[in-house]
Short mmCIF file of C-alpha atoms in Angstrom, two decimals:
data_model
loop_
_atom_site.label_atom_id
_atom_site.label_comp_id
_atom_site.label_asym_id
_atom_site.label_seq_id
_atom_site.Cartn_x
_atom_site.Cartn_y
_atom_site.Cartn_z
CA UNK A 244 141.72 151.27 54.57
CA UNK A 245 137.97 151.70 54.66
CA UNK A 246 137.77 155.30 55.99
CA UNK A 247 140.04 158.35 55.38
CA UNK A 248 140.71 158.74 59.11
CA UNK A 249 141.97 155.16 59.50
CA UNK A 250 145.51 156.07 58.46
CA UNK A 251 145.80 158.88 60.98
CA UNK A 252 144.20 156.75 63.69
CA UNK A 253 146.65 153.90 63.08
CA UNK A 254 149.57 156.30 63.39
CA UNK A 255 148.19 157.74 66.64
CA UNK A 256 147.59 154.29 68.17
CA UNK A 257 151.03 153.12 67.03
CA UNK A 258 152.60 156.15 68.74
CA UNK A 259 150.64 155.40 71.90
CA UNK A 260 151.68 151.75 71.95
CA UNK A 261 155.28 152.68 71.15
CA UNK A 262 155.50 155.20 74.01
CA UNK A 263 154.05 152.91 76.66
CA UNK A 264 156.23 149.94 75.72
CA UNK A 265 159.29 152.17 75.34
CA UNK A 266 158.98 153.27 78.95
CA UNK A 267 159.48 149.65 80.02
CA UNK A 268 162.93 149.51 78.40
CA UNK A 269 164.29 153.02 77.82
CA UNK A 270 164.97 153.74 81.50
CA UNK A 271 167.28 150.78 82.15
CA UNK A 272 170.29 152.18 80.31
CA UNK A 273 169.85 155.60 81.96
CA UNK A 274 169.68 154.26 85.54
CA UNK A 275 173.37 154.97 86.39
CA UNK A 276 172.93 158.64 85.42
CA UNK A 277 169.67 158.86 87.38
CA UNK A 278 171.31 157.31 90.45
CA UNK A 279 174.19 159.77 90.28
CA UNK A 280 172.08 162.91 89.76
CA UNK A 281 169.38 162.08 92.34
CA UNK A 282 171.75 160.33 94.80
CA UNK A 283 169.61 157.21 95.06
CA UNK A 284 170.50 154.03 96.89
CA UNK A 285 170.03 150.67 95.15
CA UNK A 286 166.46 150.00 96.41
CA UNK A 287 165.40 153.48 95.33
CA UNK A 288 166.92 152.93 91.90
CA UNK A 289 165.10 149.62 91.52
CA UNK A 290 161.80 151.31 92.32
CA UNK A 291 162.44 153.90 89.62
CA UNK A 292 162.47 151.00 87.17
CA UNK A 293 159.66 149.03 88.87
CA UNK A 294 157.05 151.73 89.66
CA UNK A 295 155.87 151.96 86.06
CA UNK A 296 155.34 148.24 85.27
CA UNK A 297 153.86 147.69 88.73
CA UNK A 298 151.00 150.19 88.37
CA UNK A 299 150.66 149.39 84.68
CA UNK A 300 150.13 145.68 85.31
CA UNK A 301 147.94 146.16 88.38
CA UNK A 302 145.39 148.41 86.66
CA UNK A 303 145.10 146.93 83.16
CA UNK A 304 141.81 145.15 83.87
CA UNK A 305 140.46 148.37 85.36
CA UNK A 306 141.49 150.20 82.21
CA UNK A 307 139.75 147.64 80.04
CA UNK A 308 136.52 147.91 82.02
CA UNK A 309 136.75 151.70 81.87
CA UNK A 310 136.75 151.54 78.07
CA UNK A 311 133.48 149.60 78.20
CA UNK A 312 131.84 151.88 80.80
CA UNK A 313 133.10 155.35 79.89
CA UNK A 314 133.66 154.74 76.21
CA UNK A 315 136.74 154.02 74.15
CA UNK A 316 137.56 157.58 73.12
CA UNK A 317 137.21 159.20 76.59
CA UNK A 318 139.28 156.42 78.19
CA UNK A 319 141.95 156.63 75.49
CA UNK A 320 142.18 160.41 75.75
CA UNK A 321 142.33 160.26 79.56
CA UNK A 322 145.10 157.66 79.43
CA UNK A 323 147.08 159.66 76.88
CA UNK A 324 146.64 162.83 78.94
CA UNK A 325 147.79 161.17 82.17
CA UNK A 326 150.74 159.49 80.50
CA UNK A 327 151.86 162.68 78.75
CA UNK A 328 151.51 164.84 81.87
CA UNK A 329 153.31 162.26 84.01
CA UNK A 330 156.14 162.08 81.46
CA UNK A 331 156.58 165.84 81.71
CA UNK A 332 156.62 165.63 85.52
CA UNK A 333 159.20 162.82 85.36
CA UNK A 334 161.49 165.03 83.28
CA UNK A 335 161.19 167.78 85.92
CA UNK A 336 161.65 165.52 88.98
CA UNK A 337 164.43 166.62 91.31
CA UNK A 338 164.25 163.78 93.84
CA UNK A 339 163.91 160.02 93.86
CA UNK A 340 160.53 160.17 95.58
CA UNK A 341 159.14 162.55 92.96
CA UNK A 342 160.46 160.46 90.06
CA UNK A 343 159.09 157.19 91.50
CA UNK A 344 155.66 158.78 92.09
CA UNK A 345 155.51 160.19 88.57
CA UNK A 346 156.59 156.86 87.10
CA UNK A 347 153.67 155.27 88.93
CA UNK A 348 151.34 157.88 87.42
CA UNK A 349 152.71 157.00 83.99
CA UNK A 350 151.67 153.41 84.67
CA UNK A 351 148.11 154.51 85.52
CA UNK A 352 147.87 156.37 82.21
CA UNK A 353 149.28 153.41 80.27
CA UNK A 354 146.82 151.04 81.96
CA UNK A 355 143.95 153.16 80.60
CA UNK A 356 145.58 153.78 77.25
CA UNK A 357 146.55 150.27 76.10
CA UNK A 358 143.20 148.42 76.54
CA UNK A 359 141.32 151.39 75.07
CA UNK A 360 143.62 151.51 72.04
CA UNK A 361 143.10 147.80 71.40
CA UNK A 362 139.34 148.28 71.80
CA UNK A 363 139.47 151.07 69.21
CA UNK A 364 141.35 148.77 66.83
CA UNK A 365 138.68 146.12 67.33
CA UNK A 366 135.54 148.28 67.11
CA UNK A 367 136.34 151.57 65.34
CA UNK A 368 138.40 150.48 62.33
CA UNK A 369 136.87 149.12 59.16
CA UNK A 370 137.23 145.37 58.48
CA UNK A 371 140.08 145.84 56.00
CA UNK A 372 141.92 148.19 58.34
CA UNK A 373 141.56 146.01 61.43
CA UNK A 374 144.18 143.39 60.52
CA UNK A 375 146.60 146.11 59.44
CA UNK A 376 145.87 147.94 62.69
CA UNK A 377 146.73 144.96 64.89
CA UNK A 378 149.90 144.33 62.85
CA UNK A 379 150.92 147.99 63.12
CA UNK A 380 150.19 148.03 66.84
CA UNK A 381 152.27 144.91 67.48
CA UNK A 382 155.04 146.24 65.24
CA UNK A 383 155.18 149.39 67.37
CA UNK A 384 155.52 147.26 70.52
CA UNK A 385 158.34 145.23 68.98
CA UNK A 386 160.12 148.36 67.77
CA UNK A 387 159.91 149.88 71.25
CA UNK A 388 161.22 146.68 72.82
CA UNK A 389 164.20 146.61 70.48
CA UNK A 390 164.94 150.35 70.27
CA UNK A 391 164.35 151.27 73.92
CA UNK A 392 167.91 150.52 75.09
CA UNK A 393 169.38 152.30 72.05
CA UNK A 394 167.30 155.45 72.49
CA UNK A 395 167.89 155.44 76.25
CA UNK A 396 171.65 155.15 75.82
CA UNK A 397 171.93 157.84 73.15
CA UNK A 398 169.58 160.36 74.78
CA UNK A 399 170.93 159.99 78.33
CA UNK A 400 174.52 160.16 77.11
CA UNK A 401 174.16 163.27 74.95
CA UNK A 402 171.14 165.17 76.36
CA UNK A 403 170.64 163.97 79.92
CA UNK A 404 168.30 161.42 81.47
CA UNK A 405 165.36 163.82 81.85
CA UNK A 406 164.95 163.91 78.07
CA UNK A 407 164.04 160.21 77.90
CA UNK A 408 160.75 161.28 79.51
CA UNK A 409 160.41 164.71 77.87
CA UNK A 410 160.40 163.23 74.36
CA UNK A 411 157.04 161.60 75.14
CA UNK A 412 155.32 164.97 75.50
CA UNK A 413 155.07 166.15 71.86
CA UNK A 414 154.16 162.66 70.65
CA UNK A 415 151.52 162.38 73.37
CA UNK A 416 149.94 165.73 72.46
CA UNK A 417 149.92 164.78 68.77
CA UNK A 418 148.35 161.40 69.54
CA UNK A 419 145.61 163.06 71.66
CA UNK A 420 144.74 165.49 68.88
CA UNK A 421 144.59 162.69 66.30
CA UNK A 422 142.44 160.44 68.50
CA UNK A 423 140.02 163.31 69.23
CA UNK A 424 139.63 163.83 65.48
CA UNK A 425 139.74 160.27 64.13
CA UNK A 426 137.87 158.11 66.68
CA UNK A 427 134.18 158.31 65.81
CA UNK A 428 131.49 159.21 68.32
CA UNK A 429 131.67 160.92 71.64
CA UNK A 430 132.53 157.82 73.61
CA UNK A 431 130.65 154.87 72.21
CA UNK A 432 130.61 152.46 75.11
CA UNK A 433 128.62 149.36 75.84
CA UNK A 434 127.07 151.11 78.84
CA UNK A 435 125.96 154.04 76.73
CA UNK A 436 124.56 151.69 74.10
CA UNK A 437 122.48 150.06 76.83
CA UNK A 438 121.28 153.49 77.93
CA UNK A 439 120.16 154.30 74.40
CA UNK A 440 118.30 150.98 74.35
CA UNK A 441 116.33 152.03 77.44
CA UNK A 442 118.55 150.84 80.27
CA UNK A 443 119.82 152.78 83.26
CA UNK A 444 121.96 155.87 82.63
CA UNK A 445 125.61 155.03 82.00
CA UNK A 446 127.93 156.02 84.80
CA UNK A 447 130.94 155.00 86.78
CA UNK A 448 129.36 154.13 90.13
CA UNK A 449 125.83 153.13 89.13
CA UNK A 450 126.43 149.40 89.24
CA UNK A 451 127.95 149.13 85.78
CA UNK A 452 131.40 149.59 87.25
CA UNK A 453 132.40 147.20 90.03
CA UNK A 454 134.53 149.01 92.67
CA UNK A 455 135.03 145.80 94.70
CA UNK A 456 136.25 144.06 91.55
CA UNK A 457 138.59 146.96 90.83
CA UNK A 458 140.07 146.81 94.34
CA UNK A 459 140.46 143.01 94.38
CA UNK A 460 141.96 142.81 90.89
CA UNK A 461 144.38 145.64 91.70
CA UNK A 462 145.49 143.94 94.94
CA UNK A 463 145.86 140.58 93.16
CA UNK A 464 147.80 142.03 90.25
CA UNK A 465 149.83 144.41 92.39
CA UNK A 466 150.84 141.73 94.91
CA UNK A 467 151.89 139.36 92.14
CA UNK A 468 153.81 142.08 90.31
CA UNK A 469 155.53 143.18 93.51
CA UNK A 470 156.57 139.61 94.28
CA UNK A 471 157.94 139.06 90.78
CA UNK A 472 159.84 142.35 90.75
CA UNK A 473 161.25 142.17 94.29
CA UNK A 474 161.64 138.37 94.44
CA UNK A 475 165.10 138.22 92.81
CA UNK A 476 166.45 140.80 95.27
CA UNK A 477 164.94 139.49 98.53
CA UNK A 478 164.54 135.82 97.59
CA UNK A 479 161.27 134.24 96.52
CA UNK A 480 160.96 132.38 99.85
CA UNK A 481 161.56 135.43 102.02
CA UNK A 482 158.65 136.34 104.35
CA UNK A 483 157.78 139.61 102.61
CA UNK A 484 157.62 138.03 99.16
CA UNK A 485 155.67 135.02 100.41
CA UNK A 486 153.12 137.33 102.07
CA UNK A 487 152.83 139.30 98.81
CA UNK A 488 152.09 136.16 96.81
CA UNK A 489 149.70 134.83 99.49
CA UNK A 490 147.79 138.12 99.56
CA UNK A 491 147.69 138.11 95.75
CA UNK A 492 146.24 134.58 95.66
CA UNK A 493 143.61 135.41 98.30
CA UNK A 494 142.59 138.55 96.41
CA UNK A 495 142.45 136.58 93.16
CA UNK A 496 140.18 133.97 94.74
CA UNK A 497 137.86 136.64 96.12
CA UNK A 498 137.92 138.40 92.74
CA UNK A 499 136.82 135.22 90.93
CA UNK A 500 134.02 134.65 93.47
CA UNK A 501 132.95 138.26 93.00
CA UNK A 502 132.84 137.89 89.23
CA UNK A 503 130.65 134.78 89.47
CA UNK A 504 128.20 136.40 91.87
CA UNK A 505 128.08 140.08 90.81
CA UNK A 506 125.13 141.32 88.76
CA UNK A 507 127.47 143.37 86.56
CA UNK A 508 130.87 141.66 86.82
CA UNK A 509 134.05 143.45 85.90
CA UNK A 510 135.16 140.44 83.83
CA UNK A 511 132.56 138.12 82.34
CA UNK A 512 134.16 134.74 83.11
CA UNK A 513 132.03 133.13 80.41
CA UNK A 514 134.50 134.67 77.95
CA UNK A 515 136.91 131.88 78.87
CA UNK A 516 134.46 129.29 77.57
CA UNK A 517 135.33 130.49 74.09
CA UNK A 518 138.08 128.22 72.75
CA UNK A 519 139.62 130.97 70.61
CA UNK A 520 139.72 133.49 73.46
CA UNK A 521 141.07 131.23 76.21
CA UNK A 522 143.50 129.43 73.90
CA UNK A 523 144.65 132.69 72.32
CA UNK A 524 145.36 134.25 75.71
CA UNK A 525 147.21 131.10 76.87
CA UNK A 526 149.35 131.00 73.71
CA UNK A 527 150.28 134.68 74.07
CA UNK A 528 151.25 134.12 77.71
CA UNK A 529 153.55 131.25 76.69
CA UNK A 530 155.09 133.42 73.96
CA UNK A 531 155.64 136.23 76.47
CA UNK A 532 157.16 133.90 79.06
CA UNK A 533 159.85 132.91 76.61
CA UNK A 534 160.53 136.12 74.74
CA UNK A 535 160.59 138.64 77.58
CA UNK A 536 162.86 136.59 79.81
CA UNK A 537 165.25 135.93 76.94
CA UNK A 538 165.40 139.61 75.91
CA UNK A 539 166.26 140.62 79.46
CA UNK A 540 169.07 138.09 79.88
CA UNK A 541 170.34 138.46 76.32
CA UNK A 542 170.98 142.13 77.10
CA UNK A 543 173.02 141.04 80.14
CA UNK A 544 174.87 138.37 78.12
CA UNK A 545 175.83 140.86 75.42
CA UNK A 546 177.35 143.21 77.98
CA UNK A 547 178.78 140.76 80.52
CA UNK A 548 179.78 137.93 78.22
CA UNK A 549 180.63 139.67 74.96
CA UNK A 550 181.73 143.07 76.26
CA UNK A 551 179.19 145.15 74.31
CA UNK A 552 178.45 148.70 75.44
CA UNK A 553 174.81 149.45 76.40
CA UNK A 554 174.24 151.21 73.07
CA UNK A 555 175.82 148.35 71.10
CA UNK A 556 173.73 145.84 73.04
CA UNK A 557 170.60 147.79 72.21
CA UNK A 558 171.51 148.00 68.52
CA UNK A 559 171.94 144.23 68.46
CA UNK A 560 168.18 143.84 68.99
CA UNK A 561 167.31 146.02 65.98
CA UNK A 562 167.17 143.01 63.56
CA UNK A 563 164.24 141.70 65.62
CA UNK A 564 162.21 144.85 64.97
CA UNK A 565 163.41 145.12 61.36
CA UNK A 566 162.39 141.60 60.36
CA UNK A 567 159.15 141.85 62.29
CA UNK A 568 158.26 144.84 60.14
CA UNK A 569 159.47 143.17 56.92
CA UNK A 570 157.61 139.91 57.60
CA UNK A 571 154.31 141.50 58.64
CA UNK A 572 153.00 142.03 55.07
CA UNK A 573 153.42 138.29 54.41
CA UNK A 574 151.12 137.37 57.28
CA UNK A 575 147.87 138.02 55.39
CA UNK A 576 149.09 135.88 52.48
CA UNK A 577 150.00 133.03 54.84
CA UNK A 578 146.62 133.23 56.60
CA UNK A 579 144.78 132.97 53.28
CA UNK A 580 146.91 130.03 52.23
CA UNK A 581 147.27 128.05 55.46
CA UNK A 582 144.70 129.48 57.87
CA UNK A 583 145.20 131.53 61.03
CA UNK A 584 145.81 128.46 63.21
CA UNK A 585 148.66 127.05 61.12
CA UNK A 586 150.14 130.51 60.49
CA UNK A 587 150.23 131.43 64.18
CA UNK A 588 151.59 128.02 65.19
CA UNK A 589 154.27 128.27 62.50
CA UNK A 590 155.28 131.71 63.72
CA UNK A 591 155.66 130.47 67.29
CA UNK A 592 157.71 127.50 66.09
CA UNK A 593 159.98 129.92 64.20
CA UNK A 594 160.45 131.89 67.43
CA UNK A 595 161.34 128.69 69.28
CA UNK A 596 163.85 127.83 66.55
CA UNK A 597 165.40 131.29 66.93
CA UNK A 598 165.82 130.73 70.67
CA UNK A 599 167.57 127.42 69.99
CA UNK A 600 169.89 129.14 67.49
CA UNK A 601 170.81 131.72 70.14
CA UNK A 602 171.54 128.88 72.57
CA UNK A 603 174.35 127.70 70.26
CA UNK A 604 176.22 131.01 70.59
CA UNK A 605 179.37 130.81 72.69
CA UNK A 606 182.08 133.08 74.06
CA UNK A 607 183.64 135.45 71.56
CA UNK A 608 180.51 135.58 69.40
CA UNK A 609 179.67 138.60 67.27
CA UNK A 610 176.56 140.02 65.62
CA UNK A 611 176.89 137.65 62.64
CA UNK A 612 176.65 134.68 65.01
CA UNK A 613 173.56 136.14 66.70
CA UNK A 614 171.82 137.24 63.50
CA UNK A 615 170.09 133.96 62.46
CA UNK A 616 168.41 133.58 65.84
CA UNK A 617 167.36 137.23 66.03
CA UNK A 618 165.93 137.13 62.49
CA UNK A 619 163.91 133.99 63.29
CA UNK A 620 162.53 135.58 66.47
CA UNK A 621 161.52 138.80 64.69
CA UNK A 622 160.00 137.18 61.59
CA UNK A 623 158.29 134.47 63.65
CA UNK A 624 156.77 137.03 66.01
CA UNK A 625 155.35 138.91 63.00
CA UNK A 626 153.58 135.77 61.81
CA UNK A 627 151.87 135.40 65.20
CA UNK A 628 149.81 138.57 64.56
CA UNK A 629 146.66 136.51 63.70
CA UNK A 630 146.80 135.10 67.23
CA UNK A 631 146.14 138.53 68.72
CA UNK A 632 143.68 139.51 66.01
CA UNK A 633 141.56 136.37 66.44
CA UNK A 634 141.57 136.73 70.23
CA UNK A 635 140.36 140.34 69.98
CA UNK A 636 137.72 139.37 67.43
CA UNK A 637 135.91 137.35 70.10
CA UNK A 638 134.82 140.61 71.76
CA UNK A 639 131.27 141.86 71.44
CA UNK A 640 130.33 145.53 71.30
CA UNK A 641 129.95 145.69 75.09
CA UNK A 642 133.09 143.72 75.99
CA UNK A 643 135.80 145.02 73.64
CA UNK A 644 137.47 146.99 76.43
CA UNK A 645 137.68 144.17 78.97
CA UNK A 646 138.78 141.66 76.31
CA UNK A 647 141.56 144.07 75.38
CA UNK A 648 142.39 144.50 79.07
CA UNK A 649 142.67 140.74 79.62
CA UNK A 650 144.90 140.37 76.55
CA UNK A 651 147.10 143.30 77.66
CA UNK A 652 147.31 142.06 81.26
CA UNK A 653 148.27 138.59 80.04
CA UNK A 654 151.07 140.06 77.93
CA UNK A 655 152.35 142.31 80.72
CA UNK A 656 152.36 139.62 83.38
CA UNK A 657 153.90 137.07 81.08
CA UNK A 658 156.79 139.51 80.72
CA UNK A 659 157.26 139.89 84.47
CA UNK A 660 156.82 136.16 85.05
CA UNK A 661 159.10 135.31 82.14
CA UNK A 662 161.97 137.33 83.60
CA UNK A 663 161.45 135.65 86.98
CA UNK A 664 161.11 132.13 85.54
CA UNK A 665 164.00 132.30 83.08
CA UNK A 666 166.01 134.12 85.76
CA UNK A 667 165.48 131.24 88.19
CA UNK A 668 166.73 128.78 85.57
CA UNK A 669 169.72 130.97 84.70
CA UNK A 670 170.61 131.50 88.37
CA UNK A 671 170.36 127.82 89.28
CA UNK A 672 172.57 126.60 86.42
CA UNK A 673 174.98 129.47 86.93
CA UNK A 674 175.40 128.58 90.62
CA UNK A 675 175.98 124.91 89.76
CA UNK A 676 178.57 125.87 87.15
CA UNK A 677 180.42 128.05 89.67
CA UNK A 678 180.49 125.14 92.13
CA UNK A 679 182.08 123.04 89.40
CA UNK A 680 184.88 125.59 89.12
CA UNK A 681 183.87 127.62 86.05
CA UNK A 682 184.67 131.32 86.00
CA UNK A 683 181.70 133.74 86.37
CA UNK A 684 181.49 134.58 82.65
CA UNK A 685 181.43 130.93 81.57
CA UNK A 686 178.99 130.07 84.36
CA UNK A 687 176.60 132.83 83.25
CA UNK A 688 176.82 131.59 79.65
CA UNK A 689 175.86 128.08 80.78
CA UNK A 690 172.91 129.42 82.75
CA UNK A 691 171.88 131.64 79.84
CA UNK A 692 171.82 128.66 77.48
CA UNK A 693 169.68 126.67 79.91
CA UNK A 694 167.26 129.60 80.12
CA UNK A 695 167.03 129.72 76.32
CA UNK A 696 166.17 126.02 76.17
CA UNK A 697 163.38 126.43 78.73
CA UNK A 698 162.06 129.46 76.82
CA UNK A 699 162.09 127.48 73.56
CA UNK A 700 160.03 124.70 75.19
CA UNK A 701 157.46 127.22 76.49
CA UNK A 702 157.06 128.85 73.07
CA UNK A 703 156.75 125.42 71.41
CA UNK A 704 153.90 124.54 73.79
CA UNK A 705 152.36 127.88 72.83
CA UNK A 706 152.52 126.84 69.16
CA UNK A 707 150.56 123.67 69.93
CA UNK A 708 147.97 125.64 71.92
CA UNK A 709 147.59 128.20 69.12
CA UNK A 710 147.17 125.51 66.48
CA UNK A 711 144.41 123.84 68.47
CA UNK A 712 142.64 127.00 69.70
CA UNK A 713 142.44 128.83 66.37
CA UNK A 714 141.50 125.87 64.18
CA UNK A 715 138.22 126.38 62.32
CA UNK A 716 135.17 125.21 64.21
CA UNK A 717 132.54 122.79 62.90
#
């Protein structure tokens, strides 16, 4: 580490990343208790789970731009404050409406927090600390993904569901105090740097922030997220879902036109001319399409097909986080030996191999049968850290926030889209198997295997993209 405060800052950012990702998974196991206590119907229960990722995904680009306009530290502190306060309100909610509203507010805080934390990693850590920071940040995300169901099951079973939100409060306060101490400057933003150089005063509505771009990107992201979340329940060809996707596409088209024509665009589309940036984002989307869909349906397979309890199913994912942490220190050695492009591509190929190993698992399997695939997925994901690091390194001093926002939005939407895409494959093959006379458990297993194969293909394509995008230039 190059500065004494780097250690504390890494811990604070890791806590922040862990909390926001944890909220995507910790609630699922507690939903039956929430439904019983708040007397929710099924649509209301689904919105308890969906309100957070919906607002989170819809506002990520806005959060990234805020980090560039307001400054990284103010945006990060605001996001942490909103997320922590909303978590406290969630724990005190006594109705479904109140809980859904507070979950949405959590998503707003997370949308500010995540791009700003990545921008801090990119701009405020020393060169030696930066790679460790990205690895620590991604390790925290993986740990939250794997441990969320376990923590949710244990806490809701022994303490009550409100505590799955209340535990965020002390960590959030600690993270805010550490960020206020460790992040240098009073809010070193690109806008403020321009002001110091003699430009117009930095501000939110003075032309440096694009309100039309904010509205259009939020409508585009929100409509797409709504369609992906509600599509499985209503049908992707139902009128409401089709209108949501159509509105999202129209808003996206208008957003792109706005970015080309605006004097101060929210997203500088010239970023995508950079081979490393555009290829890195594409490779991470392909990784997310495979991994997130598989994690979702593996949790169902463990409980429906193998009879695991929710807590046992959550514990089954712990080898992924464990081997991601164990393999992370090897990444720097591999990059020095083989280069970032070969290292990242090799990691993605290892993930694809892990998915294929899981596809061989049949009825009556146990943890020993699942372990090789889970280890390959965890270790392979650790080796893809240079992919994120190189993508973030393309940011300049005035674009670190929006680059982080694009990377975060790509990851979040690849998760939503991955669940929908793999779910469509699983559902189609499951329905065909039922028509052939298989029982529901065997039919689900057949669909699950087909989904794993599709996910493995997507991740393999991501490996090719990473190898080409990150190769050294002339």
